[in-house]
Amino acid sequence: MNKDAKLVMELRWDPTLGEWVMVSNIRSFRPWQPTSFCPFCPGAPETGYGWKALILENRYPMLSYSPPEPQKHRFYKTSKSLGRCFVVVETPQHDLEDICDLPVEDIAYVINMVKEKQEEISKEDYAVYFLWFRNKGKEIGVSLTHPHSQIYVTPFIPTRIERELKNAEEFWNENKECLFCKIMEVEVEDRVRLLYATENWVSFLPFYAHWPFEIHTYPKRHVQLLTQLTEIEIHDLAKMLKIVLCGLKILFSKPSPYIMVLHQAPLKGDYRYYHMHIEIYGILRDEGKLKYAAGVETGGGNFTYDAVPEENASRLREKILQCSLQQ
Ligand code: ZN
Ligand code: ZN
Ligand code: FE
């Protein structure tokens, strides 16, 4: 990238789909680094020593608390990329295969740290949504292998969340109950897609799964935000994640790549009809076979599922049970 290159960082509105696109060329300003260098290891410039987990500001973010002015366009709508991007370094251990290899206490420590960050960020005017997600595996495009997840604090409600909110509100108004509580009740009754249950959490492969090995984890209590969880619920969530992610990891001979995302209510406003949950998308269909979001999925927007969710749930449940017995 030449030195006169201009930093562009802005939100662009897609008027056809009615959603924002985050645009930023900041990564092209990144200085060259040897490929062996890990910015998340203890002793790196931003990490130092003596920590169990860390939340760092992403140095090459899509959103910033002091973004440049968006470009003006005669027709299209743009907006400021006002927000934050953080990296959650989950352990000092560079070679740890996945977070399920951490003790439950250490996973709980990470969740608590993210919860505290959300409490702090909620007070900021610009912060509309707090999206915590984890990309795992080079198949998902993860280049830094040191165990980490990410947080995007956005000035808008992400599209999928907006869709869930709309449907949950409609269901609430029509049936006077929570859509997610209802789904949990049905999945527990059906049993065939149930994966694991703890004191406070239920995991299942939903009836309407999109990805081959999709895991939804719901708190039994009707809560909207990560910040509403109790100490006990967080500890129990850590245990649940350890067990289901271990199950996904040993499902095939090589660890399965996955995406994990926290779905919760927007930071401000009344969303009592919503129910927070975690979604994990295991993207391998079978040994070495990736499921792609291709023509129908990306082009059309509807998923095809080349198996039967009940059968995949049973395969995954068997592995999850093995993991729970090792606990
Ligand atoms: Zn490292
Ligand atoms: Zn609910
Ligand atoms: Fe969801």
PDB file of N, CA, C and O and ligand atoms in Angstrom, residues 164 263 274 277 279, ligand 3:
ATOM      1  N   GLU A 164     -34.621 -11.858  14.280  1.00  0.00           N
ATOM      2  CA  GLU A 164     -35.053 -12.628  15.450  1.00  0.00           C
ATOM      3  C   GLU A 164     -35.955 -11.787  16.348  1.00  0.00           C
ATOM      4  O   GLU A 164     -36.950 -12.272  16.874  1.00  0.00           O
ATOM      5  N   HIS A 263     -26.158 -14.453  20.750  1.00  0.00           N
ATOM      6  CA  HIS A 263     -27.319 -13.668  20.340  1.00  0.00           C
ATOM      7  C   HIS A 263     -27.989 -13.127  21.586  1.00  0.00           C
ATOM      8  O   HIS A 263     -28.482 -13.898  22.407  1.00  0.00           O
ATOM      9  N   TYR A 274     -37.494 -11.049  24.111  1.00  0.00           N
ATOM     10  CA  TYR A 274     -36.335 -11.755  23.550  1.00  0.00           C
ATOM     11  C   TYR A 274     -35.680 -12.644  24.605  1.00  0.00           C
ATOM     12  O   TYR A 274     -35.881 -12.448  25.808  1.00  0.00           O
ATOM     13  N   HIS A 277     -29.207 -16.358  23.736  1.00  0.00           N
ATOM     14  CA  HIS A 277     -28.758 -17.742  23.510  1.00  0.00           C
ATOM     15  C   HIS A 277     -27.441 -17.725  22.751  1.00  0.00           C
ATOM     16  O   HIS A 277     -27.018 -16.678  22.244  1.00  0.00           O
ATOM     17  N   GLU A 279     -25.283 -19.599  19.620  1.00  0.00           N
ATOM     18  CA  GLU A 279     -25.393 -20.472  18.458  1.00  0.00           C
ATOM     19  C   GLU A 279     -23.995 -20.878  18.007  1.00  0.00           C
ATOM     20  O   GLU A 279     -23.106 -20.036  17.901  1.00  0.00           O
TER      21      GLU A 279
HETATM   22 FE    FE B   3     -30.360 -16.740  17.413  1.00  0.00          FE
END
